Short mmCIF file of C-alpha atoms in Angstrom, two decimals:
data_model
loop_
_atom_site.label_atom_id
_atom_site.label_comp_id
_atom_site.label_asym_id
_atom_site.label_seq_id
_atom_site.Cartn_x
_atom_site.Cartn_y
_atom_site.Cartn_z
CA MET A 505 -0.35 -0.01 0.06
CA ALA A 506 3.16 1.90 1.11
CA GLU A 507 4.41 1.41 -2.49
CA LYS A 508 1.28 2.63 -4.95
CA LYS A 509 0.58 5.61 -2.28
CA THR A 510 4.22 7.06 -2.83
CA ASN A 511 4.32 5.72 -6.51
CA SER A 512 0.92 7.79 -6.99
CA LYS A 513 3.36 11.51 -5.53
CA SER A 514 5.34 10.51 -7.91
CA SER A 515 3.50 11.48 -10.74
CA ALA A 516 1.49 13.54 -9.25
CA SER A 517 4.68 16.32 -9.49
CA SER A 518 6.42 15.24 -12.64
CA SER A 519 2.91 15.72 -13.94
CA ALA A 520 2.53 19.02 -12.41
CA GLN A 521 6.51 19.42 -13.50
CA LYS A 522 5.58 18.64 -16.76
CA GLU A 523 2.68 21.89 -16.63
CA SER A 524 4.87 24.60 -14.54
CA PHE A 525 7.17 23.52 -18.07
CA PHE A 526 4.91 22.90 -21.20
CA GLN A 527 2.85 26.69 -19.27
CA SER A 528 6.27 28.49 -19.01
CA LEU A 529 6.57 28.19 -23.10
CA LEU A 530 4.12 28.84 -23.81
CA SER A 531 4.30 32.21 -21.70
CA SER A 532 8.01 32.40 -23.15
CA LEU A 533 6.30 31.84 -26.99
CA PHE A 534 3.23 34.47 -26.79
CA ASN A 535 3.01 36.64 -23.38
CA ARG A 536 6.99 37.93 -24.15
CA SER A 537 7.16 41.77 -22.80
CA SER A 538 9.44 42.89 -26.36
CA PRO A 539 12.35 46.35 -25.95
CA GLU A 540 9.62 48.20 -27.73
CA ALA A 541 6.42 47.07 -25.25
CA ASP A 542 9.21 47.69 -22.53
CA LYS A 543 10.08 51.59 -24.12
CA LYS A 544 5.90 52.15 -24.83
CA LYS A 545 5.45 51.21 -21.90
CA LYS A 546 7.71 53.72 -19.59
CA LEU A 547 6.56 56.79 -22.45
CA LYS A 548 3.15 56.10 -21.66
CA ALA A 549 4.10 56.25 -17.77
CA ILE A 550 6.50 59.00 -18.11
CA ALA A 551 2.77 61.25 -19.71
CA LYS A 552 1.51 60.59 -17.27
CA SER A 553 3.60 61.42 -14.90
CA ILE A 554 3.94 64.85 -16.99
CA SER A 555 0.17 64.84 -16.85
CA LYS A 556 0.93 65.00 -13.05
CA SER A 557 3.40 67.88 -12.87
CA LYS A 558 2.99 71.35 -11.29
CA PHE A 559 4.23 72.31 -14.97
CA HIS A 560 2.69 70.14 -16.67
CA ALA A 561 1.69 72.79 -18.81
CA PHE A 562 3.93 73.34 -20.81
CA TYR A 563 3.91 69.92 -23.22
CA ARG A 564 0.61 68.32 -24.82
CA PRO A 565 1.93 64.44 -24.67
CA ALA A 566 -0.42 64.06 -27.85
CA ASN A 567 0.51 65.88 -29.82
CA ALA A 568 4.24 65.91 -28.89
CA GLU A 569 3.68 69.81 -28.56
CA MET A 570 5.46 72.09 -26.70
CA THR A 571 2.61 74.93 -25.84
CA GLY A 572 2.55 78.92 -25.42
CA ALA A 573 3.27 78.15 -21.17
CA PHE A 574 6.20 76.66 -22.15
CA GLY A 575 7.56 79.86 -24.92
CA LYS A 576 5.91 82.84 -21.45
CA LEU A 577 9.01 81.60 -19.16
CA MET A 578 11.44 81.54 -22.42
CA PHE A 579 10.29 84.74 -22.79
CA ASP A 580 10.11 86.33 -19.83
CA LEU A 581 14.12 85.44 -18.73
CA TYR A 582 14.95 86.61 -21.94
CA LYS A 583 13.72 90.03 -21.19
CA VAL A 584 14.76 90.15 -18.16
CA VAL A 585 18.84 89.28 -18.88
CA SER A 586 18.35 90.61 -22.26
CA PRO A 587 20.71 93.86 -20.49
CA ALA A 588 24.00 91.53 -19.04
CA GLN A 589 22.95 89.17 -22.45
CA THR A 590 23.88 92.68 -24.25
CA MET A 591 27.09 93.69 -22.08
CA PHE A 592 28.45 90.07 -22.89
CA ALA A 593 28.16 90.29 -26.26
CA ASN A 594 29.36 93.99 -27.32
CA THR A 595 32.41 92.14 -24.74
CA PRO A 596 32.90 89.20 -26.70
CA ASN A 597 36.67 88.70 -25.28
CA PRO A 598 36.46 86.09 -21.90
CA ALA A 599 40.17 87.25 -20.85
CA ILE A 600 38.43 90.80 -20.19
CA PHE A 601 35.90 90.35 -17.76
CA ASN A 602 38.57 86.98 -16.59
CA ARG A 603 40.89 90.49 -15.32
CA MET A 604 37.90 92.70 -14.20
CA LEU A 605 37.32 89.25 -11.37
CA ILE A 606 40.96 89.14 -10.97
CA ASN A 607 41.24 92.85 -10.74
CA TYR A 608 38.61 93.00 -8.17
CA VAL A 609 39.54 90.34 -5.84
CA LEU A 610 43.36 91.79 -5.97
CA SER A 611 44.82 93.53 -2.87
CA ASP A 612 45.74 96.50 -2.59
CA ASN A 613 49.64 95.99 -2.36
CA GLN A 614 48.99 92.96 -5.48
CA LEU A 615 47.15 96.04 -7.56
CA ALA A 616 49.92 98.77 -6.84
CA LEU A 617 52.80 95.56 -8.31
CA LEU A 618 50.46 95.43 -11.39
CA GLU A 619 51.94 97.79 -11.83
CA GLU A 620 55.67 97.00 -12.21
CA PHE A 621 55.06 94.33 -14.29
CA ASP A 622 53.17 95.61 -16.95
CA GLU A 623 55.59 96.21 -19.76
CA ASN A 624 56.13 99.84 -20.43
CA ASN A 625 57.71 100.95 -17.11
CA ILE A 626 60.33 97.77 -17.11
CA LEU A 627 61.15 99.07 -20.17
CA GLU A 628 61.29 102.71 -18.71
CA LYS A 629 63.71 101.56 -15.25
CA ALA A 630 65.40 99.16 -17.64
CA LYS A 631 67.54 102.38 -19.50
CA THR A 632 68.64 103.71 -15.79
CA VAL A 633 68.48 100.44 -13.70
CA PRO A 634 71.54 97.59 -14.27
CA ILE A 635 69.45 94.79 -16.04
CA ASN A 636 71.28 92.01 -13.70
CA GLN A 637 69.66 94.95 -10.86
CA LEU A 638 66.74 95.23 -12.14
CA GLN A 639 66.00 91.40 -12.98
CA LYS A 640 66.91 91.58 -8.76
CA ASP A 641 63.85 93.84 -7.78
CA MET A 642 61.51 92.21 -10.38
CA GLU A 643 61.74 88.97 -8.58
CA ALA A 644 61.46 89.53 -4.69
CA LYS A 645 57.77 92.14 -6.05
CA LEU A 646 56.97 88.92 -8.32
CA GLN A 647 57.21 86.85 -5.11
CA THR A 648 56.11 89.44 -2.75
CA PHE A 649 52.25 89.45 -5.51
CA LEU A 650 52.49 85.95 -5.63
CA ASN A 651 52.31 85.16 -1.64
CA GLU A 652 49.66 87.52 -1.04
CA PHE A 653 47.14 84.98 -3.57
CA ASP A 654 46.52 82.99 0.34
CA GLY A 655 43.98 80.07 0.12
CA ALA A 656 41.44 83.06 1.17
CA ARG A 657 41.83 85.30 -1.65
CA VAL A 658 42.26 81.36 -4.61
CA THR A 659 38.66 80.46 -3.28
CA LYS A 660 36.91 83.93 -3.09
CA ALA A 661 38.45 84.24 -6.69
CA GLU A 662 37.65 80.78 -7.78
CA ASN A 663 34.06 81.06 -6.44
CA LEU A 664 33.44 84.04 -7.51
CA SER A 665 34.36 82.99 -11.13
CA LYS A 666 32.04 79.60 -10.40
CA ALA A 667 29.61 82.00 -10.23
CA PHE A 668 30.17 83.81 -13.76
CA SER A 669 30.69 81.50 -15.72
CA TYR A 670 26.72 80.15 -14.79
CA PHE A 671 25.55 83.76 -14.74
CA LYS A 672 27.52 84.35 -18.84
CA ASP A 673 25.91 81.03 -19.75
CA PHE A 674 22.67 81.90 -18.49
CA CYS A 675 22.00 84.63 -20.01
CA THR A 676 24.03 84.40 -22.83
CA PHE A 677 21.26 81.86 -24.10
CA ASP A 678 20.07 82.33 -27.73
CA TYR A 679 16.01 82.07 -25.82
CA TYR A 680 15.83 84.41 -29.29
CA VAL A 681 16.09 81.36 -31.36
CA ILE A 682 13.54 79.60 -29.24
CA ILE A 683 10.85 83.14 -29.23
CA ARG A 684 11.46 82.89 -32.49
CA LYS A 685 9.84 79.37 -33.54
CA TYR A 686 6.27 80.02 -31.87
CA ASP A 687 5.75 83.41 -33.96
CA PRO A 688 9.12 83.67 -36.34
CA SER A 689 7.99 87.31 -37.04
CA PHE A 690 8.97 88.19 -33.24
CA ARG A 691 12.05 90.75 -33.62
CA GLU A 692 15.61 90.65 -31.41
CA TYR A 693 15.61 92.32 -28.42
CA GLY A 694 11.28 93.33 -29.57
CA PHE A 695 10.63 93.89 -25.56
CA ASP A 696 7.82 96.55 -27.31
CA SER A 697 5.57 93.51 -27.90
CA THR A 698 4.18 90.22 -26.84
CA PRO A 699 5.55 87.53 -29.35
CA ARG A 700 3.01 85.02 -29.83
CA LEU A 701 3.11 82.23 -28.26
CA ASP A 702 0.70 80.04 -29.37
CA LYS A 703 2.50 76.07 -29.45
CA VAL A 704 5.91 73.88 -31.42
CA ASN A 705 6.27 70.33 -32.52
CA ALA A 706 8.71 69.34 -29.60
CA GLU A 707 10.90 67.67 -32.24
CA TYR A 708 11.82 71.06 -33.03
CA ILE A 709 13.18 72.69 -30.70
CA MET A 710 14.50 70.05 -28.78
CA ASP A 711 18.01 70.44 -29.48
CA ASN A 712 17.41 74.14 -27.67
CA LEU A 713 15.81 73.19 -25.22
CA LYS A 714 18.48 70.05 -24.26
CA ASP A 715 21.39 73.05 -24.02
CA PHE A 716 18.72 75.57 -21.40
CA LEU A 717 19.16 72.14 -19.05
CA THR A 718 22.19 71.96 -19.05
CA VAL A 719 22.78 75.98 -18.24
CA ALA A 720 19.69 76.00 -16.26
CA TYR A 721 20.65 73.64 -13.86
CA GLN A 722 23.40 74.82 -12.69
CA ILE A 723 22.25 77.93 -10.86
CA THR A 724 20.22 75.87 -8.93
CA ASP A 725 24.56 74.98 -6.85
CA GLU A 726 24.21 76.65 -3.60
CA SER A 727 27.71 76.52 -3.04
CA ILE A 728 27.82 80.25 -4.86
CA ALA A 729 27.29 83.22 -3.72
CA TRP A 730 25.44 85.40 -5.62
CA ASN A 731 25.19 87.70 -3.80
CA ASP A 732 29.15 88.64 -4.10
CA LEU A 733 29.02 88.47 -8.13
CA PHE A 734 26.59 90.91 -8.24
CA GLU A 735 28.46 92.69 -5.65
CA MET A 736 31.54 93.04 -8.07
CA PHE A 737 29.17 94.24 -11.07
CA LYS A 738 28.20 97.35 -9.24
CA GLN A 739 31.53 98.13 -8.26
CA THR A 740 33.00 97.45 -11.92
CA GLN A 741 30.22 97.87 -13.75
CA ASN A 742 28.54 100.36 -12.25
CA ARG A 743 24.62 98.71 -12.61
CA GLU A 744 23.50 96.02 -11.96
CA LEU A 745 23.49 93.16 -14.95
CA VAL A 746 19.71 91.82 -13.56
CA SER A 747 18.35 93.13 -10.21
CA ILE A 748 18.84 90.21 -7.99
CA GLY A 749 15.67 89.97 -6.82
CA ASN A 750 14.84 89.43 -10.24
CA TRP A 751 17.23 87.65 -10.42
CA LYS A 752 16.63 84.62 -7.34
CA LYS A 753 13.46 84.61 -8.07
CA ILE A 754 15.16 83.31 -11.76
CA ILE A 755 16.76 80.45 -9.72
CA ALA A 756 13.86 79.77 -7.52
CA LYS A 757 11.88 79.01 -10.43
CA ILE A 758 14.23 76.64 -12.68
CA ARG A 759 15.18 75.26 -8.83
CA ALA A 760 11.35 74.26 -8.74
CA ILE A 761 11.47 73.00 -12.48
CA GLN A 762 14.68 71.28 -11.76
CA ALA A 763 12.95 69.27 -8.97
CA SER A 764 9.62 68.48 -10.85
CA GLN A 765 11.76 66.87 -13.41
CA THR A 766 9.37 68.38 -15.79
CA LEU A 767 11.81 69.29 -18.58
CA ASP A 768 13.77 66.03 -18.56
CA MET A 769 10.64 63.85 -18.65
CA ILE A 770 9.41 66.28 -21.98
CA ILE A 771 12.57 65.86 -22.97
CA GLN A 772 12.53 61.61 -22.27
CA HIS A 773 8.35 61.58 -24.16
CA ALA A 774 9.27 63.49 -27.14
CA SER A 775 12.71 62.18 -28.49
CA GLU A 776 11.10 59.31 -27.37
CA ASP A 777 14.15 57.87 -25.27
CA PRO A 778 13.20 57.21 -21.34
CA SER A 779 17.16 56.94 -20.09
CA TYR A 780 17.99 60.76 -21.86
CA ARG A 781 19.73 62.82 -18.84
CA THR A 782 20.69 65.73 -18.51
CA GLU A 783 24.67 66.21 -18.19
CA LEU A 784 25.67 69.02 -16.05
CA ASN A 785 29.86 70.11 -16.45
CA PRO A 786 30.42 71.21 -12.84
CA ASN A 787 33.75 72.39 -13.54
CA VAL A 788 35.04 75.78 -14.81
CA PRO A 789 38.59 76.79 -15.50
CA SER A 790 41.25 77.92 -12.97
CA VAL A 791 42.28 82.31 -13.88
CA ILE A 792 43.86 82.99 -10.74
CA GLU A 793 46.44 79.75 -11.36
CA PRO A 794 46.39 80.26 -15.34
CA PHE A 795 47.09 84.98 -14.71
CA MET A 796 49.34 83.60 -11.67
CA ASP A 797 52.10 82.27 -14.19
CA LYS A 798 51.45 84.53 -17.04
CA THR A 799 52.24 86.78 -14.84
CA GLU A 800 55.21 85.19 -13.43
CA ALA A 801 56.29 84.28 -16.80
CA ASP A 802 55.65 87.74 -18.60
CA THR A 803 57.50 89.04 -16.54
CA ARG A 804 60.43 87.02 -16.54
CA ALA A 805 60.24 87.00 -19.98
CA LEU A 806 60.34 90.08 -20.48
CA LEU A 807 63.65 90.73 -18.42
CA HIS A 808 65.17 88.09 -20.65
CA LYS A 809 64.30 89.95 -23.89
CA ILE A 810 65.67 93.24 -22.76
CA GLN A 811 69.01 91.10 -20.88
CA ALA A 812 69.29 89.61 -24.67
CA GLN A 813 68.90 93.39 -26.42
CA GLN A 814 71.11 95.18 -24.30
CA LYS A 815 73.70 92.42 -24.20
CA GLU A 816 72.83 91.88 -28.22
CA SER A 817 74.05 95.64 -28.04
CA LYS A 818 76.15 95.69 -26.01
CA ALA A 819 78.35 93.08 -28.34
CA SER A 820 77.46 94.50 -31.58
CA SER A 821 79.55 98.42 -30.09
CA ILE A 822 82.46 96.30 -29.09
CA CYS A 823 82.39 94.20 -32.69
CA VAL A 824 82.47 97.41 -34.16
CA GLN A 825 85.50 99.19 -32.20
CA ILE A 826 87.30 95.75 -31.97
CA PHE A 827 87.20 94.78 -35.96
CA GLY A 828 85.54 97.39 -37.67
CA THR A 829 81.73 95.42 -38.11
CA ALA A 830 79.63 94.54 -35.93
CA ASP A 831 78.89 90.35 -38.01
CA PRO A 832 82.69 89.97 -38.65
CA GLN A 833 82.95 86.35 -39.78
CA SER A 834 85.21 83.35 -38.89
CA MET A 835 83.31 79.87 -38.65
CA LYS A 836 81.70 77.71 -41.34
CA ASN A 837 79.85 74.72 -38.95
CA TYR A 838 79.62 76.15 -35.49
CA VAL A 839 77.73 78.47 -36.07
CA PRO A 840 73.92 80.16 -35.26
CA SER A 841 72.73 79.06 -38.42
CA PHE A 842 73.06 74.86 -37.37
CA ASN A 843 70.34 75.48 -34.18
CA ALA A 844 67.75 74.88 -37.27
CA VAL A 845 67.67 71.72 -37.17
CA LEU A 846 68.39 71.36 -34.20
CA GLU A 847 65.13 73.41 -32.67
CA LYS A 848 62.16 72.60 -34.87
CA LYS A 849 62.99 69.67 -33.18
CA ASP A 850 63.29 70.18 -29.82
CA LEU A 851 66.86 69.54 -29.16
CA SER A 852 69.32 71.40 -27.06
CA LEU A 853 71.05 73.80 -28.62
CA LEU A 854 74.61 75.26 -29.81
CA GLU A 855 74.53 77.63 -26.84
CA TYR A 856 78.84 79.79 -27.99
CA ALA A 857 78.18 79.66 -31.34
CA GLU A 858 78.71 83.20 -31.51
CA PRO A 859 81.29 84.00 -29.36
CA LEU A 860 83.48 81.28 -30.34
CA ASN A 861 83.17 82.62 -33.56
CA PHE A 862 84.64 86.12 -31.80
CA LEU A 863 87.32 84.42 -30.36
CA LYS A 864 88.23 83.01 -33.71
CA THR A 865 88.71 86.14 -35.43
CA PHE A 866 90.18 87.59 -32.95
CA LEU A 867 92.80 85.55 -33.25
CA ILE A 868 92.89 85.00 -36.50
CA GLU A 869 93.56 89.24 -37.38
CA PHE A 870 94.57 90.24 -33.56
CA VAL A 871 96.63 87.40 -32.05
CA LYS A 872 98.32 86.39 -34.89
CA LYS A 873 99.26 89.53 -36.83
CA THR A 874 99.42 92.55 -34.20
CA ILE A 875 100.53 90.50 -31.29
CA ARG A 876 102.36 87.86 -32.76
CA GLU A 877 104.59 91.94 -34.32
CA TYR A 878 104.63 93.11 -31.05
CA TYR A 879 105.52 89.59 -28.90
CA GLU A 880 108.21 89.77 -31.89
CA VAL A 881 109.90 92.17 -30.46
CA VAL A 882 109.02 93.45 -28.11
CA VAL A 883 109.48 89.79 -26.41
CA ILE A 884 112.02 87.67 -28.70
CA ARG A 885 113.95 91.44 -29.59
CA GLY A 886 113.91 92.95 -25.53
CA GLN A 887 116.43 92.53 -22.96
CA TRP A 888 114.43 91.08 -20.68
CA ASP A 889 114.35 89.15 -17.25
CA SER A 890 112.40 85.63 -18.74
CA THR A 891 111.11 84.97 -15.96
CA LEU A 892 109.27 88.92 -16.54
CA SER A 893 107.58 87.16 -19.77
CA ALA A 894 107.53 83.73 -19.35
CA PRO A 895 103.81 84.42 -18.56
CA MET A 896 103.69 86.88 -21.67
CA SER A 897 105.42 83.72 -23.77
CA ASN A 898 103.25 81.22 -22.95
CA ALA A 899 99.73 82.49 -23.49
CA TYR A 900 100.40 83.44 -26.47
CA GLN A 901 101.94 80.19 -27.63
CA GLU A 902 98.83 78.65 -26.14
CA LEU A 903 96.75 81.08 -28.34
CA LEU A 904 97.84 80.35 -31.47
CA LYS A 905 97.26 76.95 -30.28
CA MET A 906 93.99 77.00 -29.32
CA SER A 907 92.75 79.14 -33.39
CA ASP A 908 94.10 75.87 -34.83
CA ASP A 909 92.76 73.50 -32.01
CA ILE A 910 88.66 75.92 -32.64
CA SER A 911 89.78 75.46 -36.58
CA GLN A 912 89.23 71.33 -36.17
CA PHE A 913 87.01 71.62 -33.67
CA ASP A 914 84.51 74.10 -36.16
CA ASP A 915 85.87 71.12 -39.24
CA SER A 916 84.27 68.14 -36.72
CA PHE A 917 80.66 70.16 -37.01
CA ALA A 918 81.11 69.29 -40.59
CA GLU A 919 78.59 67.38 -42.27
CA ASP A 920 81.66 64.21 -42.58
CA GLY A 921 82.96 65.49 -39.64
CA THR A 922 82.55 63.84 -36.39
CA MET A 923 79.88 65.27 -34.79
CA GLY A 924 78.15 66.45 -37.40
CA SER A 925 77.99 63.13 -39.30
CA LYS A 926 76.98 62.05 -36.40
CA ILE A 927 74.13 64.58 -35.77
CA LYS A 928 72.85 64.18 -40.15
CA THR A 929 72.63 60.41 -39.22
CA LEU A 930 70.42 60.47 -36.60
CA LEU A 931 68.39 62.83 -36.55
CA PRO A 932 65.68 61.51 -38.96
CA LYS A 933 65.54 58.34 -36.21
CA THR A 934 64.15 60.82 -33.17
CA ALA A 935 60.63 61.11 -34.40
CA HIS A 936 60.52 57.44 -33.40
CA ASP A 937 63.86 57.09 -30.79
CA ALA A 938 64.42 58.36 -28.19
CA GLY A 939 67.69 57.26 -28.00
CA ALA A 940 69.04 58.96 -31.50
CA GLU A 941 67.37 62.21 -29.40
CA ASN A 942 69.42 61.37 -26.25
CA ILE A 943 72.37 61.28 -28.25
CA ILE A 944 72.00 64.13 -29.86
CA ASN A 945 71.78 66.55 -27.02
CA ARG A 946 75.20 64.79 -25.93
CA VAL A 947 76.94 65.50 -28.59
CA VAL A 948 75.86 68.91 -28.42
CA SER A 949 76.00 69.62 -24.78
CA ASP A 950 80.07 68.21 -24.77
CA ALA A 951 80.43 70.54 -28.38
CA ASN A 952 79.01 73.53 -25.67
CA ASP A 953 80.99 72.59 -22.52
CA MET A 954 84.42 72.83 -24.70
CA ALA A 955 83.33 75.68 -26.75
CA ARG A 956 82.66 77.56 -23.54
CA GLY A 957 85.95 76.18 -21.59
CA TYR A 958 88.28 77.33 -25.27
CA ILE A 959 86.69 80.64 -24.28
CA ILE A 960 87.39 80.94 -21.36
CA GLN A 961 91.04 79.84 -21.56
CA GLY A 962 91.42 81.48 -24.18
CA THR A 963 90.03 85.39 -22.91
CA GLN A 964 92.11 84.45 -19.32
CA ALA A 965 95.05 84.22 -21.82
CA LEU A 966 94.48 87.16 -23.37
CA ILE A 967 94.49 88.96 -19.71
CA THR A 968 97.78 87.26 -19.01
CA ILE A 969 99.10 89.01 -21.73
CA GLY A 970 97.39 92.39 -22.06
CA LYS A 971 98.74 92.29 -17.62
CA THR A 972 102.01 92.54 -19.33
CA ILE A 973 101.42 94.92 -22.34
CA LYS A 974 100.01 97.41 -19.16
CA GLN A 975 102.89 96.24 -16.95
CA LEU A 976 105.75 97.49 -20.64
CA ILE A 977 103.61 100.46 -20.89
CA GLU A 978 104.11 102.32 -17.45
CA ASP A 979 107.67 100.51 -18.01
CA TYR A 980 108.44 102.14 -20.76
CA SER A 981 106.95 105.98 -19.29
CA LEU A 982 110.16 105.49 -16.77
CA PRO A 983 113.44 107.81 -17.14
CA LYS A 984 115.06 104.65 -16.82
CA PRO A 985 112.94 101.37 -18.03
CA ILE A 986 113.07 98.90 -15.16
CA ILE A 987 112.28 95.51 -17.00
CA VAL A 988 112.98 96.18 -20.68
CA GLN A 989 115.93 97.79 -21.08
CA ASN A 990 116.63 98.40 -24.44
CA TRP A 991 113.22 100.10 -25.56
CA LYS A 992 115.62 102.89 -27.33
CA GLU A 993 116.20 99.76 -29.80
CA LEU A 994 113.03 98.55 -30.34
CA GLU A 995 111.33 101.93 -31.54
CA LYS A 996 113.10 101.36 -34.73
CA TYR A 997 110.85 97.12 -35.18
CA VAL A 998 108.09 98.47 -35.43
CA ASP A 999 106.09 101.68 -37.75
CA THR A 1000 103.84 103.44 -34.99
CA PRO A 1001 105.67 105.05 -32.27
CA MET A 1002 106.24 102.56 -29.78
CA LYS A 1003 103.67 103.61 -27.03
CA GLU A 1004 100.83 104.26 -29.25
CA PHE A 1005 101.23 100.69 -30.32
CA SER A 1006 101.63 98.86 -27.22
CA VAL A 1007 98.37 100.80 -25.45
CA ASP A 1008 96.22 100.23 -28.61
CA ILE A 1009 97.28 96.51 -28.07
CA TYR A 1010 96.03 96.67 -25.12
CA LYS A 1011 92.63 98.46 -25.32
CA LYS A 1012 91.48 96.06 -27.68
CA ILE A 1013 92.81 93.15 -25.49
CA TYR A 1014 90.73 95.41 -22.59
CA LEU A 1015 87.64 95.31 -25.12
CA PHE A 1016 87.36 91.96 -25.97
CA ALA A 1017 87.46 90.74 -22.67
CA GLN A 1018 84.41 92.88 -21.89
CA LEU A 1019 82.63 90.98 -25.58
CA MET A 1020 83.72 87.34 -23.48
CA GLN A 1021 82.13 88.19 -20.58
CA THR A 1022 78.64 89.04 -21.49
CA TYR A 1023 78.72 85.81 -22.88
CA ILE A 1024 79.86 83.77 -19.90
CA ASN A 1025 78.41 85.89 -17.26
CA ASN A 1026 74.83 85.76 -17.90
#
């Protein structure tokens, strides 16, 4: 009996499972909900929610039409913000407003310092203040200026910038284009008459409506201190672009619309996109950091430019006195024009091409000619202690050897030279090979070190010769010379009077040392 009961229960269970399976199968075949059906269901629910919302009068779901009530909202907003919209339209450069905002938050001391950084002021000071001292003074003032941007001042500026950005976005929204879609005869800023605001197909203004929500919902941010912004307008514009009372009414209206989600639901329904959401970008670019960076960079760049111009002017003047021209040429390869191809690739540049060229020219045109003549007469034929003449003799021989070394160095930068060929070979590879870039930079850096070494050693050798010649000029002027015993005999070997000859050489060496100093000390 028990076995029969068990079999009966098992059979019943199996029958129930089969029935459940077939019911599930039939349901899946005939009652399955399709995505399109789900979408229609959601849109129907959205339409129902719109009809129950506080702002249901904006839209007719049955015809997907925006009503005159929404058109009137746009017209009322347009009328209130039009003075601000006009001002922004007449001042299209955003930098003007950024500067207005920044000046508003600066301290009195910062405003005074800002005048110090004015280009005309710095150029005027550069006429009477040595550039090194001017750079030092301006650097100290820059640090004072930047240090006053404490946390509170920066926060105030950024908050004002955010408020201004949202205010401007809302005021400059194109309300007119929406109203024109209701009434094509409506004139821009034509507030003397009321436009015909009956209805318009929602699809016709869908993109405009989406854009409106992105600027409208921004102004509901409760963290914004609107009173500070409107106080700034009163102080900088001597007027309220929009009265604070009207602005707060606008915010209250938009908050109510946002809370009801009516316009969002209208977009969802009219565009048949239930998933649509209004996306906001709360990030407003900083105004303070770029301003600080620009003030600092512009001031330093101007000082650097003045320094470079003064150096160039001084160098040109000295070159004319020494060589008779501002641009003597003796180098062929290690020259400023070599930098053009390096600069395009953002590589290291030849730093001492110009002064090394001057040194080479001086060695060729002056050391190997004028100083050689003086050396062969005064040092070789002169009767004086060799321990006194040795420094000048050694310096002279060093300069002759250096002239040859610089020539070889210059040749190494030719296309077939050791350095020139290496750079030429590696240049095409720099676009995809960081190693090639590093090798070129190292080659150029080593070359710059060598060039600087030549300039320093050459200048030191010339100064040694100059110091000795100065002693010899003083000795020559004595009634009874101490260093050189046979000045009178040496006179016959030179075409120019000995003292005049010596003084001219000394002056040239002094000028050349000054010329090199402008490149090495800066």
